[in-house]
XYZ file of C-alpha atoms in Angstrom:
730
model
C -55.037 -21.004 13.953
C -53.907 -17.429 14.623
C -51.615 -15.854 17.254
C -51.961 -17.349 20.724
C -52.844 -14.579 23.189
C -50.915 -16.053 26.160
C -47.701 -16.028 24.111
C -48.349 -12.587 22.620
C -49.185 -10.939 25.918
C -46.925 -8.153 27.103
C -44.484 -9.391 29.766
C -45.722 -6.655 32.152
C -48.732 -8.848 33.013
C -46.614 -11.867 33.926
C -43.433 -10.324 35.321
C -44.452 -6.837 36.438
C -43.582 -3.480 34.833
C -40.049 -3.046 36.250
C -38.666 -6.404 35.027
C -40.577 -6.150 31.711
C -39.036 -2.710 31.096
C -35.482 -4.031 31.554
C -36.157 -7.044 29.295
C -37.612 -4.775 26.591
C -34.979 -2.031 26.730
C -31.864 -4.119 27.310
C -32.628 -7.369 25.476
C -35.432 -6.474 23.044
C -37.810 -9.008 24.645
C -41.457 -7.866 24.792
C -43.711 -10.952 24.899
C -43.703 -14.429 26.432
C -42.852 -15.815 22.983
C -39.806 -13.489 22.722
C -38.625 -14.725 26.120
C -39.099 -18.393 25.163
C -36.863 -17.748 22.137
C -34.155 -16.152 24.313
C -32.098 -19.329 24.546
C -29.326 -20.114 27.055
C -25.859 -19.280 25.730
C -24.388 -22.346 27.479
C -24.997 -24.646 30.456
C -22.996 -25.093 33.645
C -23.055 -28.531 35.259
C -23.634 -29.113 38.932
C -20.130 -29.222 40.345
C -18.545 -28.056 37.093
C -16.332 -24.997 37.398
C -16.254 -22.507 34.546
C -12.908 -21.699 32.945
C -11.775 -18.365 34.323
C -8.875 -18.239 31.858
C -11.269 -17.188 29.078
C -12.150 -13.940 30.853
C -8.967 -12.196 29.680
C -10.641 -11.792 26.263
C -13.825 -10.356 27.789
C -12.693 -7.176 29.544
C -15.592 -4.688 29.897
C -18.105 -7.434 29.056
C -20.855 -8.659 31.356
C -20.165 -12.307 32.248
C -21.627 -15.106 34.355
C -19.255 -17.648 35.919
C -19.783 -20.689 38.112
C -16.894 -21.109 40.569
C -15.892 -21.889 44.144
C -14.769 -19.474 46.872
C -11.092 -20.059 47.786
C -10.786 -17.333 50.413
C -12.425 -14.103 51.596
C -10.975 -11.315 53.732
C -11.960 -7.832 54.824
C -9.302 -5.122 54.478
C -9.506 -1.631 55.963
C -8.193 1.634 54.566
C -8.414 5.365 55.377
C -7.323 4.681 58.954
C -9.956 1.986 59.432
C -12.857 4.130 58.204
C -13.159 2.329 54.831
C -13.735 -1.405 54.328
C -13.096 -3.593 51.328
C -13.998 -7.277 50.983
C -11.750 -9.258 48.651
C -13.003 -12.706 47.630
C -10.883 -15.061 45.524
C -12.772 -17.621 43.444
C -11.217 -20.522 41.577
C -12.001 -23.169 38.984
C -9.008 -25.322 39.912
C -6.911 -23.742 37.137
C -7.446 -19.993 37.190
C -8.305 -17.540 39.959
C -10.368 -14.361 39.883
C -10.764 -11.616 42.456
C -14.135 -10.165 43.476
C -14.249 -6.861 45.383
C -17.027 -5.293 47.485
C -16.784 -1.869 49.193
C -18.326 0.091 52.036
C -21.469 -0.969 53.818
C -22.037 -3.594 51.110
C -19.308 -5.931 52.425
C -21.152 -7.646 55.285
C -23.731 -9.769 53.455
C -21.293 -11.217 50.881
C -18.771 -11.805 53.704
C -21.391 -13.920 55.456
C -22.614 -15.682 52.248
C -19.326 -16.354 50.478
C -17.463 -18.613 52.871
C -14.501 -20.640 51.529
C -15.795 -23.770 49.766
C -19.102 -22.118 48.709
C -20.005 -22.724 45.090
C -22.016 -19.963 43.410
C -22.892 -18.213 40.169
C -21.313 -14.769 39.908
C -22.266 -12.077 37.397
C -20.591 -8.751 36.742
C -18.480 -6.686 34.381
C -14.912 -7.900 33.902
C -12.455 -5.160 34.863
C -8.716 -4.811 35.340
C -7.045 -3.450 38.492
C -3.299 -3.542 39.166
C -2.942 -5.759 36.070
C -5.291 -8.354 37.562
C -8.765 -9.310 36.342
C -11.562 -8.628 38.784
C -15.334 -8.354 39.138
C -16.350 -5.311 41.161
C -19.546 -5.683 43.252
C -20.764 -8.729 41.293
C -24.233 -10.138 41.831
C -24.137 -13.740 43.037
C -26.421 -16.703 43.635
C -25.078 -19.477 45.898
C -25.695 -22.991 44.583
C -26.997 -24.456 47.791
C -25.803 -27.913 48.920
C -28.516 -28.122 51.554
C -31.078 -30.799 50.572
C -33.637 -29.195 52.883
C -33.491 -26.044 50.784
C -36.163 -27.364 48.426
C -36.047 -24.500 45.857
C -32.312 -24.637 45.422
C -32.299 -28.430 45.392
C -34.959 -28.568 42.676
C -33.344 -25.825 40.643
C -29.790 -27.026 40.797
C -29.320 -30.575 42.063
C -28.125 -32.908 39.318
C -29.235 -30.410 36.687
C -27.653 -28.445 33.900
C -27.765 -24.777 34.860
C -28.740 -22.554 31.914
C -26.554 -19.469 31.524
C -28.530 -16.828 29.594
C -27.266 -13.850 27.582
C -27.728 -11.253 30.332
C -27.191 -7.559 31.038
C -25.998 -5.487 33.992
C -29.546 -4.891 35.231
C -30.722 -8.486 34.966
C -28.440 -11.416 35.789
C -28.688 -14.832 34.146
C -30.406 -16.492 37.132
C -33.058 -13.748 37.250
C -33.729 -14.313 33.542
C -34.042 -18.044 34.356
C -36.768 -17.185 36.912
C -38.564 -15.047 34.297
C -38.412 -17.980 31.865
C -39.878 -20.262 34.571
C -42.851 -17.894 34.788
C -43.671 -18.136 31.065
C -42.580 -21.742 30.419
C -46.089 -23.225 30.965
C -47.334 -21.195 27.968
C -44.836 -23.049 25.704
C -47.512 -25.722 25.251
C -49.519 -23.158 23.217
C -46.663 -22.439 20.758
C -47.745 -22.803 17.123
C -45.510 -25.275 15.285
C -44.253 -23.775 11.985
C -42.973 -27.066 10.524
C -45.345 -29.124 8.349
C -45.965 -32.404 10.254
C -44.643 -34.556 7.371
C -41.359 -32.623 7.339
C -40.954 -32.816 11.135
C -41.663 -36.524 11.314
C -39.624 -37.311 8.195
C -36.569 -35.683 9.747
C -37.110 -37.118 13.220
C -37.418 -33.702 14.913
C -39.081 -33.269 18.325
C -42.294 -31.152 18.526
C -41.765 -27.414 19.172
C -43.271 -27.481 22.691
C -40.879 -30.260 23.705
C -37.929 -28.395 22.140
C -38.699 -25.218 24.121
C -38.935 -27.148 27.410
C -35.716 -29.043 26.699
C -33.680 -25.987 25.670
C -34.592 -24.069 28.856
C -34.744 -26.905 31.386
C -32.743 -29.862 30.017
C -32.396 -33.017 32.076
C -29.484 -34.323 29.994
C -27.077 -33.180 27.296
C -29.101 -35.266 24.813
C -32.113 -33.033 25.594
C -30.085 -29.953 24.621
C -28.995 -31.605 21.365
C -32.605 -32.605 20.469
C -33.826 -29.083 21.168
C -31.023 -27.402 19.224
C -31.542 -29.564 16.140
C -35.250 -28.775 16.156
C -34.853 -25.005 16.759
C -32.150 -24.700 14.080
C -34.560 -26.268 11.610
C -37.271 -23.746 12.546
C -34.969 -20.812 11.858
C -33.494 -22.193 8.646
C -36.846 -23.327 7.269
C -38.841 -20.158 8.039
C -36.050 -18.007 6.573
C -35.838 -20.143 3.433
C -39.646 -20.075 3.008
C -39.509 -16.256 3.109
C -36.852 -16.294 0.387
C -38.603 -18.994 -1.661
C -41.821 -16.940 -1.616
C -39.913 -13.897 -2.863
C -38.371 -15.961 -5.678
C -41.806 -17.338 -6.517
C -43.425 -13.866 -6.544
C -40.632 -12.481 -8.754
C -41.054 -15.351 -11.192
C -44.720 -14.312 -11.633
C -43.820 -10.729 -12.664
C -43.733 -9.863 -16.364
C -40.518 -8.559 -17.951
C -39.464 -7.702 -21.486
C -37.160 -10.425 -22.860
C -33.865 -8.795 -23.924
C -31.913 -10.589 -26.650
C -28.834 -9.105 -28.352
C -29.316 -8.294 -32.061
C -27.044 -10.268 -34.409
C -24.368 -7.975 -35.837
C -25.310 -5.338 -33.243
C -23.522 -3.469 -30.473
C -22.471 -6.579 -28.482
C -20.946 -8.269 -31.543
C -19.107 -5.049 -32.451
C -17.753 -4.797 -28.893
C -16.655 -8.457 -28.780
C -14.885 -8.041 -32.143
C -12.677 -5.256 -30.768
C -11.728 -7.011 -27.496
C -7.929 -7.541 -27.477
C -8.270 -10.847 -25.581
C -10.589 -13.837 -25.354
C -12.967 -14.262 -22.435
C -11.987 -16.794 -19.773
C -13.984 -20.001 -19.578
C -15.619 -18.687 -16.395
C -16.636 -15.407 -18.050
C -18.168 -17.306 -20.985
C -20.114 -19.652 -18.668
C -21.438 -16.828 -16.466
C -22.306 -14.685 -19.523
C -24.366 -17.575 -20.913
C -26.281 -17.876 -17.600
C -27.000 -14.131 -17.689
C -28.031 -14.054 -21.372
C -30.352 -17.042 -20.824
C -32.016 -15.149 -17.943
C -32.303 -11.908 -19.944
C -34.122 -13.785 -22.721
C -36.979 -14.892 -20.415
C -40.255 -13.049 -19.883
C -39.835 -12.692 -16.110
C -37.165 -10.560 -14.422
C -33.672 -11.948 -13.930
C -32.484 -11.831 -10.299
C -28.866 -12.890 -10.301
C -25.930 -12.436 -7.903
C -22.545 -12.328 -9.637
C -19.740 -12.949 -7.180
C -16.209 -12.816 -8.354
C -12.764 -12.698 -6.930
C -11.113 -9.292 -7.026
C -9.917 -8.839 -10.624
C -11.869 -11.751 -12.090
C -13.463 -9.514 -14.736
C -16.964 -8.954 -13.310
C -17.218 -5.467 -14.844
C -16.603 -6.880 -18.322
C -19.328 -9.533 -17.824
C -21.758 -6.857 -16.578
C -20.892 -4.543 -19.489
C -21.620 -7.297 -22.032
C -25.019 -7.844 -20.356
C -25.712 -4.083 -20.566
C -24.743 -4.028 -24.254
C -27.092 -6.966 -24.951
C -29.962 -4.964 -23.396
C -29.081 -1.816 -25.397
C -29.000 -4.025 -28.522
C -32.592 -5.046 -27.818
C -33.731 -1.408 -27.602
C -33.556 -1.009 -23.805
C -31.377 0.941 -21.384
C -29.073 -0.283 -18.617
C -28.184 1.452 -15.330
C -25.230 0.651 -13.081
C -25.516 1.737 -9.448
C -22.183 2.236 -7.604
C -21.800 2.987 -3.863
C -19.353 5.925 -4.126
C -18.592 8.741 -6.546
C -14.977 7.552 -6.887
C -16.230 4.130 -7.965
C -18.932 5.526 -10.289
C -16.358 7.753 -12.024
C -13.904 4.851 -12.229
C -16.554 2.556 -13.797
C -17.552 5.307 -16.244
C -13.935 5.817 -17.253
C -13.099 2.130 -17.654
C -16.344 1.335 -19.545
C -15.939 4.218 -22.010
C -12.278 3.193 -22.525
C -13.268 -0.446 -23.145
C -15.999 0.598 -25.601
C -13.991 3.298 -27.428
C -16.004 4.853 -30.281
C -18.929 2.538 -29.403
C -19.490 4.764 -26.326
C -19.989 7.840 -28.499
C -23.275 7.003 -30.246
C -24.769 10.054 -32.005
C -21.553 12.036 -31.438
C -19.046 13.213 -34.016
C -16.571 10.393 -34.659
C -18.786 7.904 -32.790
C -19.789 4.544 -34.228
C -23.149 4.103 -36.006
C -23.755 1.050 -33.821
C -22.728 2.923 -30.664
C -24.702 4.400 -27.803
C -24.095 7.178 -25.291
C -22.627 6.252 -21.884
C -23.466 8.923 -19.290
C -22.407 9.526 -15.693
C -24.821 10.817 -13.043
C -23.598 11.734 -9.545
C -24.776 14.119 -6.828
C -21.875 16.543 -7.179
C -22.202 17.160 -10.949
C -22.838 20.752 -12.077
C -26.375 21.621 -13.230
C -25.637 21.883 -17.000
C -23.965 18.424 -17.118
C -26.738 17.004 -14.942
C -29.510 18.404 -17.179
C -27.812 16.987 -20.248
C -27.509 13.516 -18.639
C -31.179 13.547 -17.515
C -32.287 14.519 -21.036
C -30.181 11.733 -22.603
C -31.872 9.225 -20.274
C -35.469 10.294 -20.830
C -35.070 10.423 -24.646
C -33.255 7.083 -24.759
C -30.204 8.726 -26.369
C -28.057 7.222 -23.591
C -28.201 3.425 -23.550
C -25.990 3.115 -20.475
C -25.911 5.255 -17.321
C -23.480 4.820 -14.438
C -24.241 6.619 -11.211
C -24.496 6.767 -7.448
C -27.627 7.193 -5.276
C -28.361 10.194 -7.539
C -29.877 7.675 -10.004
C -32.644 6.909 -7.519
C -33.998 10.478 -7.265
C -37.538 11.156 -8.500
C -36.308 13.508 -11.248
C -34.485 10.672 -13.006
C -36.691 9.157 -15.739
C -35.744 6.494 -18.277
C -37.010 5.922 -21.793
C -37.018 2.119 -21.321
C -35.020 0.716 -18.397
C -34.258 -2.939 -19.102
C -31.409 -3.864 -16.731
C -30.188 -2.654 -13.353
C -26.648 -3.635 -12.304
C -25.926 -3.041 -8.591
C -22.230 -3.011 -7.703
C -21.157 -3.942 -4.167
C -24.633 -5.026 -3.041
C -23.821 -4.889 0.686
C -23.590 -1.079 0.504
C -27.224 -0.729 -0.623
C -30.470 -1.340 1.218
C -33.501 -2.999 -0.306
C -35.317 0.367 -0.620
C -32.621 1.770 -2.932
C -32.563 -1.356 -5.062
C -36.353 -1.274 -5.423
C -36.488 2.493 -6.088
C -34.266 2.050 -9.140
C -36.149 -1.029 -10.316
C -39.452 0.875 -10.120
C -38.222 3.247 -12.847
C -38.847 0.622 -15.540
C -42.186 0.458 -17.411
C -42.091 -3.226 -16.526
C -39.779 -4.650 -13.819
C -36.238 -4.538 -15.257
C -33.806 -7.436 -15.002
C -31.446 -7.226 -12.005
C -27.778 -8.184 -11.750
C -26.133 -7.746 -8.348
C -22.303 -7.846 -8.195
C -20.026 -8.334 -5.221
C -16.271 -8.713 -4.966
C -16.513 -9.990 -1.393
C -16.469 -13.748 -1.858
C -19.414 -15.197 0.033
C -19.368 -18.834 1.149
C -22.198 -20.806 -0.448
C -24.269 -21.063 2.723
C -24.147 -17.359 3.457
C -25.180 -16.655 -0.130
C -28.115 -19.046 0.320
C -29.129 -17.402 3.595
C -28.643 -13.747 2.747
C -29.146 -13.664 -1.010
C -31.498 -16.629 -1.218
C -33.861 -14.729 -3.520
C -31.104 -14.445 -6.154
C -29.654 -17.106 -8.439
C -25.879 -17.173 -7.950
C -23.045 -17.120 -10.504
C -19.422 -17.363 -9.407
C -16.332 -16.120 -11.275
C -13.361 -17.748 -9.575
C -10.879 -17.769 -12.440
C -8.485 -14.865 -12.998
C -8.039 -13.601 -16.570
C -4.798 -14.515 -18.397
C -2.030 -11.991 -17.845
C -3.047 -11.224 -14.247
C -0.062 -11.574 -11.971
C 0.149 -13.330 -8.611
C 0.270 -11.141 -5.487
C 2.835 -11.915 -2.778
C 1.654 -10.882 0.714
C 3.914 -10.468 3.761
C 3.332 -9.339 7.357
C 5.656 -6.520 8.485
C 5.942 -6.585 12.331
C 6.938 -2.915 12.724
C 7.312 -2.970 16.516
C 9.337 -6.207 16.846
C 11.399 -5.567 13.708
C 11.503 -1.845 12.785
C 14.082 -2.568 10.054
C 11.354 -4.558 8.219
C 9.320 -1.335 7.902
C 12.363 0.552 6.616
C 12.807 -2.208 4.033
C 9.110 -1.862 3.043
C 9.670 1.795 2.070
C 12.800 0.764 0.143
C 10.662 -1.729 -1.801
C 8.213 1.083 -2.662
C 11.107 3.206 -3.988
C 12.422 0.228 -6.009
C 9.010 -0.341 -7.643
C 8.646 3.375 -8.469
C 12.203 3.243 -9.856
C 11.043 0.526 -12.265
C 8.274 2.832 -13.505
C 5.495 1.378 -11.324
C 3.221 2.952 -8.698
C 2.212 2.261 -5.082
C -0.676 2.576 -2.636
C -0.309 3.251 1.083
C -3.560 2.600 3.011
C -4.384 4.010 6.476
C -7.466 3.473 8.693
C -8.021 7.185 9.494
C -8.110 10.473 7.549
C -6.533 12.789 10.141
C -7.871 16.041 8.664
C -9.043 17.498 11.976
C -12.627 16.289 11.592
C -11.834 12.858 12.947
C -9.958 14.074 16.016
C -12.923 12.895 18.109
C -12.168 9.325 17.018
C -8.519 9.861 17.958
C -9.476 11.324 21.354
C -11.878 8.476 22.177
C -9.186 5.950 21.252
C -6.809 7.624 23.699
C -9.460 7.786 26.438
C -10.260 4.095 25.997
C -6.633 3.376 26.828
C -6.154 2.100 23.287
C -2.526 1.440 22.388
C -2.672 4.619 20.267
C -5.058 6.195 17.736
C -5.130 4.599 14.263
C -2.599 5.940 11.767
C -3.936 8.705 9.533
C -3.603 9.422 5.803
C -2.683 13.099 6.191
C -0.002 12.444 8.850
C 1.556 9.409 7.107
C 1.667 11.247 3.741
C 3.552 14.104 5.417
C 6.025 11.729 7.153
C 6.700 9.836 3.905
C 7.212 13.026 1.874
C 9.711 14.330 4.424
C 11.314 10.953 5.108
C 11.595 7.587 3.330
C 9.778 8.642 0.097
C 11.213 12.164 -0.198
C 11.467 13.287 -3.813
C 8.626 11.064 -5.072
C 5.256 12.487 -6.076
C 2.971 11.524 -3.126
C -0.741 12.498 -3.012
C -3.635 11.783 -0.631
C -7.146 10.479 -1.359
C -10.013 10.146 1.130
C -13.792 10.366 1.330
C -14.025 13.922 2.718
C -12.187 15.544 -0.187
C -14.093 17.666 -2.688
C -15.366 15.318 -5.482
C -13.560 17.303 -8.184
C -10.274 17.043 -6.232
C -10.806 13.292 -5.720
C -11.406 12.791 -9.425
C -8.361 14.899 -10.294
C -6.077 12.835 -8.003
C -7.455 9.529 -9.367
C -7.042 10.753 -12.948
C -3.408 11.785 -12.365
C -2.689 8.508 -10.533
C -4.234 6.504 -13.398
C -2.128 8.541 -15.856
C 1.049 7.707 -13.890
C 1.811 11.293 -12.833
C 1.286 10.489 -9.125
C 3.664 7.730 -7.990
C 2.388 7.008 -4.446
C -1.249 7.340 -3.392
C -1.831 7.504 0.383
C -5.517 6.700 0.872
C -8.259 5.380 3.130
C -10.369 2.412 2.054
C -12.053 4.548 -0.664
C -9.794 2.577 -3.017
C -11.152 -0.745 -1.701
C -13.412 -1.496 -4.651
C -13.336 -0.881 -8.360
C -10.141 1.190 -8.608
C -8.199 -0.190 -11.557
C -4.650 1.056 -12.191
C -2.716 -1.861 -13.789
C 0.616 -0.069 -13.290
C 0.296 -0.242 -9.464
C 2.403 -3.096 -8.152
C 2.841 -2.519 -4.419
C 0.496 -1.748 -1.523
C 1.509 -1.015 2.067
C -1.390 -1.305 4.552
C -0.626 0.535 7.793
C -2.241 -0.771 11.033
C -3.416 -3.745 8.980
C -4.757 -5.408 12.157
C -7.506 -2.752 12.259
C -9.082 -4.067 9.038
C -11.223 -7.186 8.563
C -9.933 -10.229 6.675
C -12.250 -9.729 3.669
C -11.406 -6.017 3.556
C -7.661 -6.741 3.428
C -8.295 -9.206 0.597
C -10.317 -6.552 -1.268
C -7.619 -3.912 -0.804
C -4.836 -6.204 -1.930
C -6.758 -6.850 -5.164
C -5.856 -3.312 -6.294
C -2.269 -4.405 -7.118
C -0.991 -7.031 -9.551
C -3.661 -6.011 -12.067
C -1.139 -5.752 -14.910
C 1.615 -8.023 -16.162
C 4.075 -7.208 -13.319
C 3.744 -9.213 -10.057
C 1.983 -7.538 -7.116
C 3.264 -7.109 -3.572
C 1.120 -6.407 -0.500
C 2.762 -5.566 2.849
C 0.628 -5.782 6.012
C 2.183 -3.509 8.642
C 1.214 -4.192 12.269
C 2.514 -3.469 15.762
C 0.582 -6.401 17.236
C 2.428 -9.140 19.104
C 3.210 -12.344 17.205
C 0.961 -14.493 19.446
C -2.079 -12.179 19.185
C -5.309 -13.184 17.363
C -4.872 -10.093 15.141
C -1.516 -11.389 13.881
C -3.069 -14.823 13.257
C -5.672 -13.086 11.042
C -2.950 -11.290 9.097
C -1.002 -14.544 8.702
C -4.156 -16.146 7.230
C -4.422 -13.338 4.645
C -0.739 -13.693 3.767
C -1.084 -17.472 3.401
C -3.788 -17.614 0.707
C -5.201 -15.683 -2.242
C -8.448 -17.676 -2.107
C -11.104 -15.126 -1.140
C -13.720 -17.788 -0.403
C -11.404 -19.444 2.118
C -10.637 -16.052 3.706
C -14.281 -15.037 3.946
C -14.982 -18.281 5.795
C -12.246 -17.413 8.329
C -13.677 -13.895 8.575
C -17.221 -15.095 9.181
C -16.173 -17.671 11.756
C -14.567 -14.857 13.743
C -17.513 -12.470 13.459
C -20.870 -12.703 15.156
C -23.853 -14.034 13.227
C -25.693 -10.716 13.394
C -22.991 -9.079 11.295
C -23.247 -11.779 8.661
C -26.944 -11.111 8.266
C -26.640 -7.374 8.080
C -28.154 -6.684 11.481
C -25.395 -4.279 12.383
C -26.622 -2.099 9.505
C -30.367 -2.297 10.023
C -30.328 -1.997 13.802
C -32.594 -5.012 14.370
C -31.381 -7.933 16.468
C -30.461 -10.933 14.358
C -33.409 -13.226 13.786
C -31.014 -16.148 14.040
C -30.645 -17.215 17.650
C -29.705 -20.851 17.236
C -28.541 -21.257 13.641
C -24.844 -20.673 12.891
C -24.601 -19.916 9.185
C -21.152 -21.395 8.621
C -21.492 -24.450 10.884
C -25.012 -25.413 9.829
C -24.488 -25.587 6.075
C -26.273 -28.896 5.752
C -29.400 -27.781 7.616
C -29.621 -24.610 5.490
C -29.209 -26.514 2.204
C -31.859 -29.081 3.184
C -34.201 -26.352 4.453
C -33.895 -24.538 1.121
C -34.957 -27.680 -0.769
C -37.908 -28.285 1.553
C -38.964 -24.606 1.430
C -38.853 -24.485 -2.385
C -41.047 -27.605 -2.539
C -43.555 -26.321 0.044
C -43.908 -22.913 -1.675
C -44.306 -24.511 -5.121
C -47.208 -26.622 -3.774
C -48.841 -23.873 -1.683
C -47.481 -20.353 -2.479
C -49.845 -18.559 -0.068
C -49.301 -21.192 2.687
C -53.072 -21.547 2.972
C -52.817 -25.046 4.445
C -49.950 -24.191 6.811
C -51.277 -21.571 9.276
C -48.492 -22.263 11.809
C -45.850 -21.494 9.184
C -47.717 -18.336 8.159
C -47.717 -17.128 11.788
C -43.965 -17.796 12.144
C -43.327 -15.963 8.871
C -45.275 -12.902 10.047
C -43.158 -12.873 13.212
C -39.914 -13.106 11.213
C -40.896 -10.427 8.709
C -42.310 -7.814 11.055
C -41.619 -4.195 10.038
C -37.910 -3.592 9.445
C -36.957 -7.256 9.719
C -37.957 -7.931 6.134
C -34.983 -5.803 5.073
C -32.505 -8.067 6.788
C -33.024 -10.718 4.120
C -31.394 -8.439 1.574
C -28.833 -6.561 3.622
C -26.030 -9.100 3.704
């Protein structure tokens, strides 16, 4: 059974070109099926009044409220020439003002009499410190039983409130849905009948009718359960099919040679691996030894020793005659990895060079800004197999780069790379190389299953011995300016003890980002974000005068960046004022204190990442979160959460609960609306876990889904064009 024409028809035929154009441009809805999957955001009850108090958090957003008119009056201005209608609506607790101007005041004045209950839609604005809707659209909820349409639509019913836009209010979308609702009976059910019946889920047609036109709250619950299962199951089938396809590919098994490079490296390690590192290494080595490609996600807390685990995997591959490539998102990080790996390996990183070890190999760096002679040398070392390990940025993906025998690809900070880049590097192997993806952003289990479901997951949650705890405190610079003064004293004290410090700012401030500053001022923002260049200057002249202070940001010349990082790592620079370029991979064990300016402008996970740059040696770390936000604000609550725990998994949960689902699934990056309309990744853990089990079983029995045409149709809809990328862009 293939696509059903009625559901795939362009909405122009049913709704007319003007309405169809708005639905397509504003809401991305093109067919009847799209519209049926545009679910109500919530439901208002007949007689229920929406909470107006919540609108304070929705300034400049388009909202729909159900409320009652308290009073309405016409005011004149300009000597009686101008008219303004002010209507006050109430929900019994809060009040909101509506305003209408000019010739447009008469109809609402007649319609909106005190006591009238209606739906109102408009953009929330602020005037004279009061919330208001200016010229809102409205739809009275008629009490008149003789008004058959209104009575049928609203009497004793739950009123669906749809995600709407300025050009199309919720009740107009409801009328559009009414027009296509009869075609819901033709919807192809993606769930295998045995699964649906076994889990007591209602048929898809019934779910679509109940979600749009529920008679009771139980109807909504039935529909939601069913539609969540559709989303979770179809997504997990897509991932299970990818896992299945990968498991059919051939790969060269890579086993370390006894007495080879890995053994030599392990023998010179000045410490023993943590239990976690040993366990994860075993999982990786077991995968490398198989004849189909490894696909593994290695998540680890900041400082848990992921790089060491990845390096040992790379050495095992070099031992077996292959090459390993590590892909890093920035030049700073690629250079940092190259430096730390060659330091860890010592003479083992100088294979074929004077003074190098006989067992060693060459470790080369390849970045876009390298000079031609160095670049040619690196490319030659790769194609001849002289270099066993290469560390690089996107430059590794270019066509010119050829390998002798690529056996392992390690991708650092997966969320910075798209699927195309990952695949371009993998295609450079004679046979598909093994793949290890690393991330320092702790991902709750469910998100990992949803976003990285095609990868097996290993977690490093134990910090190596000798790593110090990090104390984190919020510095309320506006309420208590002396706290900020004390923060700079603490920096001086740490430098006095021979340690170093980071100061992080959200903006560069080098002239090129003045547009950002200007737009912040125009938006009436409290002030533009603090900038690296300006703060560095203030500190040098003021509280940190006499200390060696340098800046680091992404728009600096690569050679200058590397020079600053080198001198900071060597201890010559005492205070580094930087943007988030230091967020990942920067490893200077002597740094003990970090001051994050305008900390409320960073996300929870990002603050956790940044803080992981201190306390990497034997001395305890200190992280100070500076903010001007008021104590009762949500931003301060976020900062308090970061200060309260060092558990990245707990923090990433908080972060994800505060962000919209689309962000979790990478939609913000790929520009496609989230395919999840009903499923909430964090809340629906159980559904996702069960759907994964069912999907794995279904795909094992029928990999091409030959006997499940409805599921195949749903899968094609999910994976159209760009959408396939969203599975890997978490």
